PDB file of C-alpha atoms and ligand atoms in Angstrom:
ATOM      1  CA  UNK L   1       2.160  15.943  14.179  1.00  0.00           C
ATOM      2  CA  UNK L   2       0.473  12.924  15.359  1.00  0.00           C
ATOM      3  CA  UNK L   3      -1.314  11.400  18.528  1.00  0.00           C
ATOM      4  CA  UNK L   4      -2.787   8.110  18.691  1.00  0.00           C
ATOM      5  CA  UNK L   5      -5.483   6.766  21.685  1.00  0.00           C
ATOM      6  CA  UNK L   6      -7.394   3.753  22.076  1.00  0.00           C
ATOM      7  CA  UNK L   7      -6.519   3.222  18.888  1.00  0.00           C
ATOM      8  CA  UNK L   8      -7.969  -0.039  17.623  1.00  0.00           C
ATOM      9  CA  UNK L   9      -8.643  -2.026  13.986  1.00  0.00           C
ATOM     10  CA  UNK L  10     -11.271  -5.357  14.145  1.00  0.00           C
ATOM     11  CA  UNK L  11     -12.366  -7.393  10.890  1.00  0.00           C
ATOM     12  CA  UNK L  12     -13.866  -9.270  10.375  1.00  0.00           C
ATOM     13  CA  UNK L  13     -13.158 -12.997  11.696  1.00  0.00           C
ATOM     14  CA  UNK L  14     -12.816 -11.046  14.206  1.00  0.00           C
ATOM     15  CA  UNK L  15      -8.862 -10.269  13.090  1.00  0.00           C
ATOM     16  CA  UNK L  16      -7.571  -7.942  15.669  1.00  0.00           C
ATOM     17  CA  UNK L  17      -5.339  -5.669  13.831  1.00  0.00           C
ATOM     18  CA  UNK L  18      -4.844  -3.298  16.402  1.00  0.00           C
ATOM     19  CA  UNK L  19      -4.684  -3.324  20.259  1.00  0.00           C
ATOM     20  CA  UNK L  20      -5.471   0.433  21.608  1.00  0.00           C
ATOM     21  CA  UNK L  21      -2.711   1.883  20.074  1.00  0.00           C
ATOM     22  CA  UNK L  22      -1.161   4.496  21.773  1.00  0.00           C
ATOM     23  CA  UNK L  23       1.300   6.710  19.911  1.00  0.00           C
ATOM     24  CA  UNK L  24       2.273  10.010  19.961  1.00  0.00           C
ATOM     25  CA  UNK L  25       5.091  11.121  17.549  1.00  0.00           C
ATOM     26  CA  UNK L  26       6.131  14.521  17.629  1.00  0.00           C
ATOM     27  CA  UNK L  27       6.921  17.347  14.466  1.00  0.00           C
ATOM     28  CA  UNK L  28      10.098  16.218  12.834  1.00  0.00           C
ATOM     29  CA  UNK L  29      10.367  12.879  14.522  1.00  0.00           C
ATOM     30  CA  UNK L  30      12.098  10.593  11.978  1.00  0.00           C
ATOM     31  CA  UNK L  31      10.657   7.134  12.993  1.00  0.00           C
ATOM     32  CA  UNK L  32      10.929   3.156  12.321  1.00  0.00           C
ATOM     33  CA  UNK L  33       7.349   1.016  12.443  1.00  0.00           C
ATOM     34  CA  UNK L  34       8.870  -2.401  12.479  1.00  0.00           C
ATOM     35  CA  UNK L  35       7.765  -6.292  13.213  1.00  0.00           C
ATOM     36  CA  UNK L  36       6.870  -9.697  12.192  1.00  0.00           C
ATOM     37  CA  UNK L  37       4.025  -9.258   8.984  1.00  0.00           C
ATOM     38  CA  UNK L  38       0.808  -9.064  10.338  1.00  0.00           C
ATOM     39  CA  UNK L  39       1.429  -7.502  12.849  1.00  0.00           C
ATOM     40  CA  UNK L  40      -0.260  -4.363  11.986  1.00  0.00           C
ATOM     41  CA  UNK L  41       2.414  -1.555  10.544  1.00  0.00           C
ATOM     42  CA  UNK L  42       0.667  -0.815   7.603  1.00  0.00           C
ATOM     43  CA  UNK L  43      -2.717  -0.547   9.073  1.00  0.00           C
ATOM     44  CA  UNK L  44      -1.316   1.433  12.137  1.00  0.00           C
ATOM     45  CA  UNK L  45       0.603   3.562   9.030  1.00  0.00           C
ATOM     46  CA  UNK L  46      -2.499   3.868   6.749  1.00  0.00           C
ATOM     47  CA  UNK L  47      -4.951   4.626  10.082  1.00  0.00           C
ATOM     48  CA  UNK L  48      -2.767   7.897  10.072  1.00  0.00           C
ATOM     49  CA  UNK L  49      -2.313   9.134   6.793  1.00  0.00           C
ATOM     50  CA  UNK L  50      -6.304   8.854   6.821  1.00  0.00           C
ATOM     51  CA  UNK L  51      -6.401   6.714   4.516  1.00  0.00           C
ATOM     52  CA  UNK L  52      -8.748   3.896   6.300  1.00  0.00           C
ATOM     53  CA  UNK L  53     -10.485   4.414  10.013  1.00  0.00           C
ATOM     54  CA  UNK L  54      -9.921   3.607  13.668  1.00  0.00           C
ATOM     55  CA  UNK L  55     -12.847   0.698  15.103  1.00  0.00           C
ATOM     56  CA  UNK L  56     -12.263   3.125  18.460  1.00  0.00           C
ATOM     57  CA  UNK L  57      -9.871   5.465  19.555  1.00  0.00           C
ATOM     58  CA  UNK L  58      -8.933   9.062  18.730  1.00  0.00           C
ATOM     59  CA  UNK L  59      -6.900  10.101  15.979  1.00  0.00           C
ATOM     60  CA  UNK L  60      -4.976  13.049  15.981  1.00  0.00           C
ATOM     61  CA  UNK L  61      -2.899  14.375  12.898  1.00  0.00           C
ATOM     62  CA  UNK L  62      -1.397  18.048  12.102  1.00  0.00           C
ATOM     63  CA  UNK L  63      -4.193  19.666  14.586  1.00  0.00           C
ATOM     64  CA  UNK L  64      -7.062  17.515  13.140  1.00  0.00           C
ATOM     65  CA  UNK L  65      -9.345  14.900  14.925  1.00  0.00           C
ATOM     66  CA  UNK L  66      -9.243  12.622  12.260  1.00  0.00           C
ATOM     67  CA  UNK L  67     -12.547  11.168  13.177  1.00  0.00           C
ATOM     68  CA  UNK L  68     -14.848  14.530  13.151  1.00  0.00           C
ATOM     69  CA  UNK L  69     -13.458  14.980   9.764  1.00  0.00           C
ATOM     70  CA  UNK L  70     -16.060  13.671   6.439  1.00  0.00           C
ATOM     71  CA  UNK L  71     -14.210  12.842   3.542  1.00  0.00           C
ATOM     72  CA  UNK L  72     -13.842  15.183   1.265  1.00  0.00           C
ATOM     73  CA  UNK L  73     -11.913  16.968   4.581  1.00  0.00           C
ATOM     74  CA  UNK L  74      -9.550  14.071   4.527  1.00  0.00           C
ATOM     75  CA  UNK L  75      -9.033  14.086   0.923  1.00  0.00           C
ATOM     76  CA  UNK L  76      -7.986  18.382   1.884  1.00  0.00           C
ATOM     77  CA  UNK L  77      -6.169  17.210   4.778  1.00  0.00           C
ATOM     78  CA  UNK L  78      -4.018  14.561   2.790  1.00  0.00           C
ATOM     79  CA  UNK L  79      -3.477  17.213  -0.499  1.00  0.00           C
ATOM     80  CA  UNK L  80      -2.645  19.990   1.957  1.00  0.00           C
ATOM     81  CA  UNK L  81       0.247  17.558   4.889  1.00  0.00           C
ATOM     82  CA  UNK L  82       0.613  14.749   3.778  1.00  0.00           C
ATOM     83  CA  UNK L  83       2.475  12.331   1.327  1.00  0.00           C
ATOM     84  CA  UNK L  84       2.834   8.257   1.131  1.00  0.00           C
ATOM     85  CA  UNK L  85       5.371   6.131  -0.556  1.00  0.00           C
ATOM     86  CA  UNK L  86       4.554   2.416  -1.248  1.00  0.00           C
ATOM     87  CA  UNK L  87       6.616  -0.483  -1.768  1.00  0.00           C
ATOM     88  CA  UNK L  88       5.845  -1.180  -5.134  1.00  0.00           C
ATOM     89  CA  UNK L  89       6.007   3.068  -6.294  1.00  0.00           C
ATOM     90  CA  UNK L  90       2.186   3.184  -7.242  1.00  0.00           C
ATOM     91  CA  UNK L  91       2.890   5.321 -10.833  1.00  0.00           C
ATOM     92  CA  UNK L  92       0.646   5.342 -13.145  1.00  0.00           C
ATOM     93  CA  UNK L  93       1.817   2.984 -15.501  1.00  0.00           C
ATOM     94  CA  UNK L  94       1.365   5.464 -19.649  1.00  0.00           C
ATOM     95  CA  UNK L  95       3.090   8.560 -17.478  1.00  0.00           C
ATOM     96  CA  UNK L  96       5.680  10.228 -17.594  1.00  0.00           C
ATOM     97  CA  UNK L  97       7.711  11.108 -14.578  1.00  0.00           C
ATOM     98  CA  UNK L  98       6.200  14.471 -14.266  1.00  0.00           C
ATOM     99  CA  UNK L  99       3.089  13.591 -14.291  1.00  0.00           C
ATOM    100  CA  UNK L 100       3.532  10.614 -12.357  1.00  0.00           C
ATOM    101  CA  UNK L 101       4.962  13.154  -9.635  1.00  0.00           C
ATOM    102  CA  UNK L 102       2.380  16.038 -11.070  1.00  0.00           C
ATOM    103  CA  UNK L 103      -1.022  14.529 -10.035  1.00  0.00           C
ATOM    104  CA  UNK L 104       1.356  14.412  -6.233  1.00  0.00           C
ATOM    105  CA  UNK L 105      -1.093  18.172  -6.410  1.00  0.00           C
ATOM    106  CA  UNK L 106      -3.953  17.757  -8.403  1.00  0.00           C
ATOM    107  CA  UNK L 107      -6.253  17.521  -5.556  1.00  0.00           C
ATOM    108  CA  UNK L 108      -4.385  20.848  -4.136  1.00  0.00           C
ATOM    109  CA  UNK L 109      -6.647  22.835  -6.965  1.00  0.00           C
ATOM    110  CA  UNK L 110      -3.073  23.500  -8.580  1.00  0.00           C
ATOM    111  CA  UNK L 111      -3.221  24.474 -12.030  1.00  0.00           C
ATOM    112  CA  UNK L 112      -1.639  22.426 -14.627  1.00  0.00           C
ATOM    113  CA  UNK L 113       1.466  24.157 -15.698  1.00  0.00           C
ATOM    114  CA  UNK L 114       2.564  25.041 -11.801  1.00  0.00           C
ATOM    115  CA  UNK L 115       1.944  21.318 -11.149  1.00  0.00           C
ATOM    116  CA  UNK L 116       4.251  20.528 -14.612  1.00  0.00           C
ATOM    117  CA  UNK L 117       7.010  23.076 -12.894  1.00  0.00           C
ATOM    118  CA  UNK L 118       6.933  21.847  -9.375  1.00  0.00           C
ATOM    119  CA  UNK L 119       6.915  18.199 -10.968  1.00  0.00           C
ATOM    120  CA  UNK L 120      10.161  19.215 -12.999  1.00  0.00           C
ATOM    121  CA  UNK L 121      11.538  21.421  -9.632  1.00  0.00           C
ATOM    122  CA  UNK L 122      10.718  18.113  -7.401  1.00  0.00           C
ATOM    123  CA  UNK L 123      11.884  15.686 -10.030  1.00  0.00           C
ATOM    124  CA  UNK L 124      15.499  17.481  -9.967  1.00  0.00           C
ATOM    125  CA  UNK L 125      15.978  17.802  -6.348  1.00  0.00           C
ATOM    126  CA  UNK L 126      15.414  14.297  -5.851  1.00  0.00           C
ATOM    127  CA  UNK L 127      17.717  13.206  -8.514  1.00  0.00           C
ATOM    128  CA  UNK L 128      15.691  12.875 -11.859  1.00  0.00           C
ATOM    129  CA  UNK L 129      15.910  16.038 -14.232  1.00  0.00           C
ATOM    130  CA  UNK L 130      17.897  13.921 -17.379  1.00  0.00           C
ATOM    131  CA  UNK L 131      14.832  11.394 -16.470  1.00  0.00           C
ATOM    132  CA  UNK L 132      11.221  14.082 -17.129  1.00  0.00           C
ATOM    133  CA  UNK L 133       9.748  12.245 -20.029  1.00  0.00           C
ATOM    134  CA  UNK L 134      10.603   8.476 -18.995  1.00  0.00           C
ATOM    135  CA  UNK L 135       7.748   6.979 -18.706  1.00  0.00           C
ATOM    136  CA  UNK L 136       7.702   3.861 -15.222  1.00  0.00           C
ATOM    137  CA  UNK L 137       8.804   0.517 -17.155  1.00  0.00           C
ATOM    138  CA  UNK L 138      11.301   3.230 -18.298  1.00  0.00           C
ATOM    139  CA  UNK L 139      12.804   3.606 -15.653  1.00  0.00           C
ATOM    140  CA  UNK L 140      14.669   0.984 -12.911  1.00  0.00           C
ATOM    141  CA  UNK L 141      12.840   0.233  -9.129  1.00  0.00           C
ATOM    142  CA  UNK L 142      15.216   2.729  -7.968  1.00  0.00           C
ATOM    143  CA  UNK L 143      14.018   5.204 -10.258  1.00  0.00           C
ATOM    144  CA  UNK L 144      10.244   4.559  -9.729  1.00  0.00           C
ATOM    145  CA  UNK L 145      10.801   5.208  -5.966  1.00  0.00           C
ATOM    146  CA  UNK L 146      11.745   8.149  -6.821  1.00  0.00           C
ATOM    147  CA  UNK L 147      10.066   9.431  -8.669  1.00  0.00           C
ATOM    148  CA  UNK L 148       7.411   8.294  -6.382  1.00  0.00           C
ATOM    149  CA  UNK L 149       9.461  10.271  -3.124  1.00  0.00           C
ATOM    150  CA  UNK L 150       9.011  13.317  -5.693  1.00  0.00           C
ATOM    151  CA  UNK L 151       5.327  13.287  -6.661  1.00  0.00           C
ATOM    152  CA  UNK L 152       5.277  12.344  -1.875  1.00  0.00           C
ATOM    153  CA  UNK L 153       7.335  15.451  -1.829  1.00  0.00           C
ATOM    154  CA  UNK L 154       6.083  18.187  -4.283  1.00  0.00           C
ATOM    155  CA  UNK L 155       3.563  19.072  -2.366  1.00  0.00           C
ATOM    156  CA  UNK L 156       5.563  20.135   0.192  1.00  0.00           C
ATOM    157  CA  UNK L 157       3.877  17.686   3.506  1.00  0.00           C
ATOM    158  CA  UNK L 158       4.653  17.994   7.204  1.00  0.00           C
ATOM    159  CA  UNK L 159       4.013  14.865   7.375  1.00  0.00           C
ATOM    160  CA  UNK L 160       5.955  11.648   4.670  1.00  0.00           C
ATOM    161  CA  UNK L 161       4.397   8.130   5.300  1.00  0.00           C
ATOM    162  CA  UNK L 162       6.348   5.539   4.094  1.00  0.00           C
ATOM    163  CA  UNK L 163       5.276   1.911   4.043  1.00  0.00           C
ATOM    164  CA  UNK L 164       8.254   0.011   2.777  1.00  0.00           C
ATOM    165  CA  UNK L 165       9.930   2.417   0.339  1.00  0.00           C
ATOM    166  CA  UNK L 166      12.966  -0.064   0.108  1.00  0.00           C
ATOM    167  CA  UNK L 167      11.102  -3.455   0.103  1.00  0.00           C
ATOM    168  CA  UNK L 168      11.365  -3.928  -3.561  1.00  0.00           C
ATOM    169  CA  UNK L 169      15.137  -2.285  -4.094  1.00  0.00           C
ATOM    170  CA  UNK L 170      18.418  -3.389  -4.349  1.00  0.00           C
ATOM    171  CA  UNK L 171      20.571  -2.152  -1.896  1.00  0.00           C
ATOM    172  CA  UNK L 172      21.790   0.742  -2.889  1.00  0.00           C
ATOM    173  CA  UNK L 173      18.687   1.904  -4.413  1.00  0.00           C
ATOM    174  CA  UNK L 174      17.262   1.588  -0.956  1.00  0.00           C
ATOM    175  CA  UNK L 175      20.188   3.582   0.780  1.00  0.00           C
ATOM    176  CA  UNK L 176      19.745   6.506  -2.128  1.00  0.00           C
ATOM    177  CA  UNK L 177      16.011   6.439  -1.206  1.00  0.00           C
ATOM    178  CA  UNK L 178      16.417   5.958   2.678  1.00  0.00           C
ATOM    179  CA  UNK L 179      18.750   9.169   2.024  1.00  0.00           C
ATOM    180  CA  UNK L 180      16.335  11.531   0.132  1.00  0.00           C
ATOM    181  CA  UNK L 181      14.423  10.847   3.495  1.00  0.00           C
ATOM    182  CA  UNK L 182      16.150  12.050   5.609  1.00  0.00           C
ATOM    183  CA  UNK L 183      17.032  14.895   3.583  1.00  0.00           C
ATOM    184  CA  UNK L 184      13.327  15.666   3.797  1.00  0.00           C
ATOM    185  CA  UNK L 185      13.467  15.526   7.406  1.00  0.00           C
ATOM    186  CA  UNK L 186      16.054  17.811   7.543  1.00  0.00           C
ATOM    187  CA  UNK L 187      14.449  19.716   5.754  1.00  0.00           C
ATOM    188  CA  UNK L 188      11.657  20.129   8.983  1.00  0.00           C
ATOM    189  CA  UNK L 189       9.713  17.130   7.705  1.00  0.00           C
ATOM    190  CA  UNK L 190       8.017  14.155   9.680  1.00  0.00           C
ATOM    191  CA  UNK L 191       9.140  10.833   9.024  1.00  0.00           C
ATOM    192  CA  UNK L 192       7.855   7.814   9.456  1.00  0.00           C
ATOM    193  CA  UNK L 193       9.155   5.195   7.987  1.00  0.00           C
ATOM    194  CA  UNK L 194       8.168   1.063   7.802  1.00  0.00           C
ATOM    195  CA  UNK L 195      10.674  -1.369   7.682  1.00  0.00           C
ATOM    196  CA  UNK L 196      11.535  -4.884   7.661  1.00  0.00           C
ATOM    197  CA  UNK L 197      15.246  -4.095   7.415  1.00  0.00           C
ATOM    198  CA  UNK L 198      17.612  -3.911  10.442  1.00  0.00           C
ATOM    199  CA  UNK L 199      19.924  -2.255   9.229  1.00  0.00           C
ATOM    200  CA  UNK L 200      18.023   0.750   8.348  1.00  0.00           C
ATOM    201  CA  UNK L 201      15.472   0.225  11.639  1.00  0.00           C
ATOM    202  CA  UNK L 202      18.837   1.045  13.216  1.00  0.00           C
ATOM    203  CA  UNK L 203      20.275   4.084  11.175  1.00  0.00           C
ATOM    204  CA  UNK L 204      17.146   6.064  12.529  1.00  0.00           C
ATOM    205  CA  UNK L 205      16.175   7.834  15.273  1.00  0.00           C
ATOM    206  CA  UNK L 206      13.320   6.262  16.603  1.00  0.00           C
ATOM    207  CA  UNK L 207      11.652   2.546  15.822  1.00  0.00           C
ATOM    208  CA  UNK L 208       7.880   1.823  17.266  1.00  0.00           C
ATOM    209  CA  UNK L 209       7.724  -2.272  17.728  1.00  0.00           C
ATOM    210  CA  UNK L 210       5.301  -3.377  16.904  1.00  0.00           C
ATOM    211  CA  UNK L 211       3.646  -7.165  17.682  1.00  0.00           C
ATOM    212  CA  UNK L 212      -0.253  -9.145  17.162  1.00  0.00           C
ATOM    213  CA  UNK L 213      -1.496  -5.527  16.853  1.00  0.00           C
ATOM    214  CA  UNK L 214       0.557  -3.852  19.658  1.00  0.00           C
ATOM    215  CA  UNK L 215       3.244  -1.777  19.830  1.00  0.00           C
ATOM    216  CA  UNK L 216       6.138  -3.664  22.709  1.00  0.00           C
ATOM    217  CA  UNK L 217       8.717  -1.269  22.624  1.00  0.00           C
ATOM    218  CA  UNK L 218       9.550   2.156  21.926  1.00  0.00           C
ATOM    219  CA  UNK L 219      13.052   3.401  20.869  1.00  0.00           C
ATOM    220  CA  UNK L 220      15.034   6.412  21.153  1.00  0.00           C
ATOM    221  CA  UNK L 221      11.488   7.999  21.410  1.00  0.00           C
ATOM    222  CA  UNK L 222      11.885  11.682  21.565  1.00  0.00           C
ATOM    223  CA  UNK L 223       8.618  12.802  21.789  1.00  0.00           C
TER     224      UNK L 223
HETATM  225  P1  ADP I   1       1.722  -5.567   8.794  1.00  0.00           P
HETATM  226  O1  ADP I   1       1.882  -4.258   6.850  1.00  0.00           O
HETATM  227  O2  ADP I   1       2.798  -5.496   9.738  1.00  0.00           O
HETATM  228  O3  ADP I   1       1.978  -7.158   7.690  1.00  0.00           O
HETATM  229  P2  ADP I   1      -0.968  -5.143   8.412  1.00  0.00           P
HETATM  230  O4  ADP I   1      -1.928  -4.178   8.969  1.00  0.00           O
HETATM  231  O5  ADP I   1      -1.053  -5.605   6.653  1.00  0.00           O
HETATM  232  O6  ADP I   1       0.291  -6.308   8.713  1.00  0.00           O
HETATM  233  O7  ADP I   1      -2.284  -6.379   8.505  1.00  0.00           O
HETATM  234  C1  ADP I   1      -2.080  -6.455  10.128  1.00  0.00           C
HETATM  235  C2  ADP I   1      -3.180  -7.748  10.338  1.00  0.00           C
HETATM  236  O8  ADP I   1      -4.426  -7.560   9.881  1.00  0.00           O
HETATM  237  C3  ADP I   1      -3.460  -9.310   9.360  1.00  0.00           C
HETATM  238  O9  ADP I   1      -3.398 -10.536  10.392  1.00  0.00           O
HETATM  239  C4  ADP I   1      -3.730  -8.629   8.152  1.00  0.00           C
HETATM  240  O10 ADP I   1      -4.127 -10.336   7.485  1.00  0.00           O
HETATM  241  C5  ADP I   1      -5.349  -8.211   9.176  1.00  0.00           C
HETATM  242  N1  ADP I   1      -5.767  -7.811   7.676  1.00  0.00           N
HETATM  243  C6  ADP I   1      -5.374  -6.119   8.275  1.00  0.00           C
HETATM  244  N2  ADP I   1      -5.942  -6.050   6.364  1.00  0.00           N
HETATM  245  C7  ADP I   1      -7.560  -5.998   6.908  1.00  0.00           C
HETATM  246  C8  ADP I   1      -8.535  -6.718   5.483  1.00  0.00           C
HETATM  247  N3  ADP I   1      -8.771  -5.291   5.350  1.00  0.00           N
HETATM  248  N4  ADP I   1      -9.329  -7.215   6.419  1.00  0.00           N
HETATM  249  C9  ADP I   1      -8.881  -8.644   7.047  1.00  0.00           C
HETATM  250  N5  ADP I   1      -7.771  -8.243   7.931  1.00  0.00           N
HETATM  251  C10 ADP I   1      -6.575  -7.589   7.892  1.00  0.00           C
HETATM  252 MG1   MG I   2       2.248  -4.060   6.096  1.00  0.00          MG
END
């Protein structure tokens, strides 16, 4: 599902956010990306998600060599294969849960009526069937993250990328979010989760540890 070869990312300074990273993730894996702040976790996730391009190295995702694709082709790749969840939810403030989730299908070319129908079904799947017309300000943190997960899964992605999805949540809400990610993985989705939480990392089958832009440990690797 994911293959990084010699992937580096250098910012002016220079800041070496990633240094020649090799990483292979098979379809159906569930892995934690761990490491101290500034170690390159978000950078690697954004490169896998094609939201950022490496300075050097090659990236294959879902059978495509990402470096060979235009921005429009990358948008299509993301729409067809990927879902994203972020620490601070990234929901549109003025829009209700159904519209926020339906936006996950905008770039997949799905009509408005079907977007709403599928958004409702996705919200029911994450246990929010009773919050369909609530706006983000009318939802708890845990509920907002479940809306974000519904938006990520509504397109039936092969790959779900989550950057600190429990980082802004209380323990109980975080547990519900992790249960949802486990369920998605059990249904066949490859899931990569950045986490600072050692208990969460320990609960996942594979843990890739970054330090100073390099992978320093890869425990439980199955690929
Ligand atoms: P993490 O997610 O592990 O906290 P990041 O991947 O966000 O780390 O960042 C890795 C390093 O790259 C850090 O030193 C960070 O300051 C730096 N960095 C990330 N993005 C940029 C950028 N756009 N410009 C300059 N430096 C950046
Ligand atoms: Mg980060």
